[in-house]
GROMACS .gro file of C-alpha atoms in nm:
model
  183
    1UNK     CA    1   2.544  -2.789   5.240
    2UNK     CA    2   2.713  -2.962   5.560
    3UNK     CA    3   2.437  -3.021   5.731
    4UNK     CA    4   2.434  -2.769   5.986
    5UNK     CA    5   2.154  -2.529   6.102
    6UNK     CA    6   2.279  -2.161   6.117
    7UNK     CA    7   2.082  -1.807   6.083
    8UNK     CA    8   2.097  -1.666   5.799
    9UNK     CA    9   2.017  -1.323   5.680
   10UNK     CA   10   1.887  -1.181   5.341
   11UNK     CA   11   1.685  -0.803   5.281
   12UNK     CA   12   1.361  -0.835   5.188
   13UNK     CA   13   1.396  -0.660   4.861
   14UNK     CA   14   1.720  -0.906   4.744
   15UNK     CA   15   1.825  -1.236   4.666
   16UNK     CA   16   2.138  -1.312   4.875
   17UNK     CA   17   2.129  -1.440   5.217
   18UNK     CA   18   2.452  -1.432   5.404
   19UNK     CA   19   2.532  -1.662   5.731
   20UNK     CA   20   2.616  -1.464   6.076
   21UNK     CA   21   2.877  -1.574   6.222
   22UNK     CA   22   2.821  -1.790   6.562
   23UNK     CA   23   2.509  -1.848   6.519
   24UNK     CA   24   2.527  -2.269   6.451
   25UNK     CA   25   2.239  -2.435   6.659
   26UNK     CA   26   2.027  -2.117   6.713
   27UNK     CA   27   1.670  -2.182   6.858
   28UNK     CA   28   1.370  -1.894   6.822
   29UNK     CA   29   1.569  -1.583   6.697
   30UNK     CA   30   1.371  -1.257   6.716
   31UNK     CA   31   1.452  -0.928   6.627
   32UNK     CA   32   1.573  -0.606   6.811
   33UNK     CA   33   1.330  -0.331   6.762
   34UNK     CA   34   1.588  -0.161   6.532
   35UNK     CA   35   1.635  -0.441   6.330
   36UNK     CA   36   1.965  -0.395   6.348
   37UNK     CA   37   2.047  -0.707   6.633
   38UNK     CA   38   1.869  -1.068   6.670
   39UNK     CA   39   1.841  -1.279   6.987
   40UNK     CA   40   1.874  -1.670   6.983
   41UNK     CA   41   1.868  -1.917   7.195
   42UNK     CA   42   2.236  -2.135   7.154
   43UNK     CA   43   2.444  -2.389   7.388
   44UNK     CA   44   2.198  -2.297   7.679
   45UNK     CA   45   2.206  -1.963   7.676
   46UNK     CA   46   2.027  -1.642   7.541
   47UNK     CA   47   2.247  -1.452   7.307
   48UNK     CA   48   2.230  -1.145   7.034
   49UNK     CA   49   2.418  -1.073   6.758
   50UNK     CA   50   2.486  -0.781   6.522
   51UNK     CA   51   2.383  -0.802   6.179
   52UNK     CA   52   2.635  -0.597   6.084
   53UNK     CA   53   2.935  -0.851   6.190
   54UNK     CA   54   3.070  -0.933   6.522
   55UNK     CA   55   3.062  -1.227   6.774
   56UNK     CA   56   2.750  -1.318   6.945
   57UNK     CA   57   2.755  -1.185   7.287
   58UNK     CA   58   2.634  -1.411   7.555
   59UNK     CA   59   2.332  -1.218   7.750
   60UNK     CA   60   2.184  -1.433   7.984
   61UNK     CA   61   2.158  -1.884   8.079
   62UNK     CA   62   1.855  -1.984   7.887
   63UNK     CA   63   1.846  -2.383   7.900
   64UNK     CA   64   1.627  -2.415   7.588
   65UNK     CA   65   1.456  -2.105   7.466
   66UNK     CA   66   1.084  -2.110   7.388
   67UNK     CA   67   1.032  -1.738   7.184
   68UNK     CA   68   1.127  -1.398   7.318
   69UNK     CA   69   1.085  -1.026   7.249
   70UNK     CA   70   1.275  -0.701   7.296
   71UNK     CA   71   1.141  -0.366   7.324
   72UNK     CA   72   1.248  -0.009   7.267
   73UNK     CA   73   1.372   0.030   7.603
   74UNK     CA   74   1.629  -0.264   7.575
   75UNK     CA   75   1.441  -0.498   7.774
   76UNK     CA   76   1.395  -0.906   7.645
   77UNK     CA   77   1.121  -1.116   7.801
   78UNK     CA   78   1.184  -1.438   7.717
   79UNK     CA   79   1.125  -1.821   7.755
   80UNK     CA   80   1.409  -1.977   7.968
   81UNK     CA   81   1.282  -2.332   7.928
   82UNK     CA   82   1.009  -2.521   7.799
   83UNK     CA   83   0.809  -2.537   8.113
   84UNK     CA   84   0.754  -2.263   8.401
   85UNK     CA   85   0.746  -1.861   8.376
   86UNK     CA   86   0.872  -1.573   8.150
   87UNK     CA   87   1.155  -1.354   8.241
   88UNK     CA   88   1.303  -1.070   8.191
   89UNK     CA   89   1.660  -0.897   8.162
   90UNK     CA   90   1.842  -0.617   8.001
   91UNK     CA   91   1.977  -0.688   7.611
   92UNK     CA   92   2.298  -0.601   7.716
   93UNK     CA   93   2.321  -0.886   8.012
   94UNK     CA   94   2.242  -0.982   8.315
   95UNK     CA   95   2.050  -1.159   8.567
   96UNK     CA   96   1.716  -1.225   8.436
   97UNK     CA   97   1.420  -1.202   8.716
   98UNK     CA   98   1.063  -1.374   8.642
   99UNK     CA   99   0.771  -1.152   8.540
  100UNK     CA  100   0.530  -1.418   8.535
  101UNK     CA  101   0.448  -1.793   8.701
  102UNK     CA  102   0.273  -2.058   8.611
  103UNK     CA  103  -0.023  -2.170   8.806
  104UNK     CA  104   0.051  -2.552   8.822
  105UNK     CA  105  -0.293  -2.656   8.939
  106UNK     CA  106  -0.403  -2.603   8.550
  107UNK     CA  107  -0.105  -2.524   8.352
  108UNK     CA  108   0.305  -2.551   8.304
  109UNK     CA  109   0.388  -2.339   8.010
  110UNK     CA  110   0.437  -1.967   7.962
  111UNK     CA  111   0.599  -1.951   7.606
  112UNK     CA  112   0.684  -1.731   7.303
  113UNK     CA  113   0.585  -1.408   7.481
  114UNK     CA  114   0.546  -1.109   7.183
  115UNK     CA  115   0.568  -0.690   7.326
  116UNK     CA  116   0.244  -0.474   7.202
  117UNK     CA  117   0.307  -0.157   7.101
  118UNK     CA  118   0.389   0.016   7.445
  119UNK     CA  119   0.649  -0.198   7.530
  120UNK     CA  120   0.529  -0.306   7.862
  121UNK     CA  121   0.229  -0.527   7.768
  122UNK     CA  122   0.281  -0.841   7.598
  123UNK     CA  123   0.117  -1.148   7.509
  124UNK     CA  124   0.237  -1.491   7.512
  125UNK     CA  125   0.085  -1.863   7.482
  126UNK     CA  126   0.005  -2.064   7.789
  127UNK     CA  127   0.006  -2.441   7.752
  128UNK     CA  128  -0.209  -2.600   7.979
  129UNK     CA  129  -0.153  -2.921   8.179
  130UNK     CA  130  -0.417  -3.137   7.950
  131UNK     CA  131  -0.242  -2.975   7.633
  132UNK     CA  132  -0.501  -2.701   7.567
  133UNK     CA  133  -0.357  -2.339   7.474
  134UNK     CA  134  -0.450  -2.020   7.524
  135UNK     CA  135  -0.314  -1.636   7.446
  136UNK     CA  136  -0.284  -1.444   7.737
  137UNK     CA  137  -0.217  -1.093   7.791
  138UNK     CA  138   0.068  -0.942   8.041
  139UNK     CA  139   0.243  -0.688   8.193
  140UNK     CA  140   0.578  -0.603   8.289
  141UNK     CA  141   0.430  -0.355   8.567
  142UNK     CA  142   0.161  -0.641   8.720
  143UNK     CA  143   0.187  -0.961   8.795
  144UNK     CA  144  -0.174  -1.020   8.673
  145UNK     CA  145  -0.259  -1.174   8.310
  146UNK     CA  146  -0.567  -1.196   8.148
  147UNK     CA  147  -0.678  -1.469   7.896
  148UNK     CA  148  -0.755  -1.329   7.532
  149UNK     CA  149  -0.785  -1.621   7.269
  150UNK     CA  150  -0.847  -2.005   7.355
  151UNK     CA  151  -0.720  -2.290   7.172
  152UNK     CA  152  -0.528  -2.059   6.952
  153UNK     CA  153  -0.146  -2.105   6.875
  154UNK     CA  154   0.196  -1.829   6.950
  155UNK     CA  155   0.089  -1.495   6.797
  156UNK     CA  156   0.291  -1.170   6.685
  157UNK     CA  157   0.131  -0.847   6.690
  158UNK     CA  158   0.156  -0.586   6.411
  159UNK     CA  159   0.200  -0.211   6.486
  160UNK     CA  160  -0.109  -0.165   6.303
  161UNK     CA  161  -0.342  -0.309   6.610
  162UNK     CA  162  -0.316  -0.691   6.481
  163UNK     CA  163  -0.267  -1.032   6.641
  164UNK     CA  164  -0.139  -1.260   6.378
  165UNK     CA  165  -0.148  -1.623   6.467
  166UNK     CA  166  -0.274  -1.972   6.339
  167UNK     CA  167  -0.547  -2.169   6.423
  168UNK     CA  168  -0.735  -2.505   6.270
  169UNK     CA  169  -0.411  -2.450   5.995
  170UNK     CA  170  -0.545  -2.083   5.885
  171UNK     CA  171  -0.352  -1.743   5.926
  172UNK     CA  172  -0.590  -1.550   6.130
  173UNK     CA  173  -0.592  -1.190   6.186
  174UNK     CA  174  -0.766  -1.052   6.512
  175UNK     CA  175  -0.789  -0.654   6.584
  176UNK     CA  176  -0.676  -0.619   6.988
  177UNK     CA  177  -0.741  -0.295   7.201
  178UNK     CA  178  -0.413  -0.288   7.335
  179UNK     CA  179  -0.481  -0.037   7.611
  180UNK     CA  180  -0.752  -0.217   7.752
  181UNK     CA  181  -0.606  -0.553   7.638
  182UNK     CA  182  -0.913  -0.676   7.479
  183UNK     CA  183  -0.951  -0.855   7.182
   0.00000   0.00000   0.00000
């Protein structure tokens, strides 16, 4: 009602959404694995809050965020900035250190990275110095990547083996072999 952008939070299975706290301004919140926590990008930084009440907690700079993920283990790989690599860094603070870089002969982007189901390989979208976008598949192990889906926009993956993402306006659905990281 005054204007201002703030998470909010309702079950699935109800009708009441209730604001968190601290949360005004919040750019590409994602979820803890537990559901219990969410991320956001706020005031240049990378933050997380409780769902349960609290303060958000400050875990990281983050200039503008551009998507993130957290796995099981605690760690967030995330989008600093809207050009350049992905990081990483614990969900309780810290120095983030980069887990991939841009090759800026053919692209500046590395952006809304999303965990598979092991918690080490991920996927995120590359944005390409002539505009074109791609899905590419990572590791937190390797510093190698491998392209998976051209011209195709951020995707989520679904514990059931799925890519969601959107392309040409359409919700697509594409199976992925996520040990062998092949589509």
């Amino acid at each position: 009602a005054d204007g201002k952008k703030q998470l909010w939070v309702r079950a699935i299975d109800g009708n009441d959404a209730t604001p968190l706290p601290g949360t005004e301004e919040a750019l590409s919140p994602f979820w803890s694995p537990d559901s219990r926590s969410i991320a956001f990008g706020s005031q240049g930084k990378l933050k997380r809050t409780e769902l349960v009440g609290g303060r958000p907690q400050t875990i990281c700079d983050a200039a503008r965020l551009e998507g993130g993920t957290w796995n099981k283990a605690g760690t967030i790989l995330f989008a600093p900035t809207r050009s350049g690599g992905l990081f990483r860094v614990s969900a309780v603070g810290g120095n983030p250190s980069q887990v991939t870089s841009v090759d800026s002969s053919r692209e500046y982007a590395h952006i809304y990275p999303c965990f598979l189901k092991d918690g080490s390989h991920f996927i995120f979208k590359t944005v390409g110095l002539n505009r074109a976008q791609w899905l590419v598949a990572g590791s937190l192990e390797s510093k190698q990547t491998k392209q998976l889906i051209t011209d195709a926009a951020p995707a989520v993956y679904s514990s059931a083996g799925w890519l969601l993402f959107v392309r040409n306006g359409a919700l697509v659905a594409q199976q992925i072999d996520s040990d062998r990281l092949e589509i």
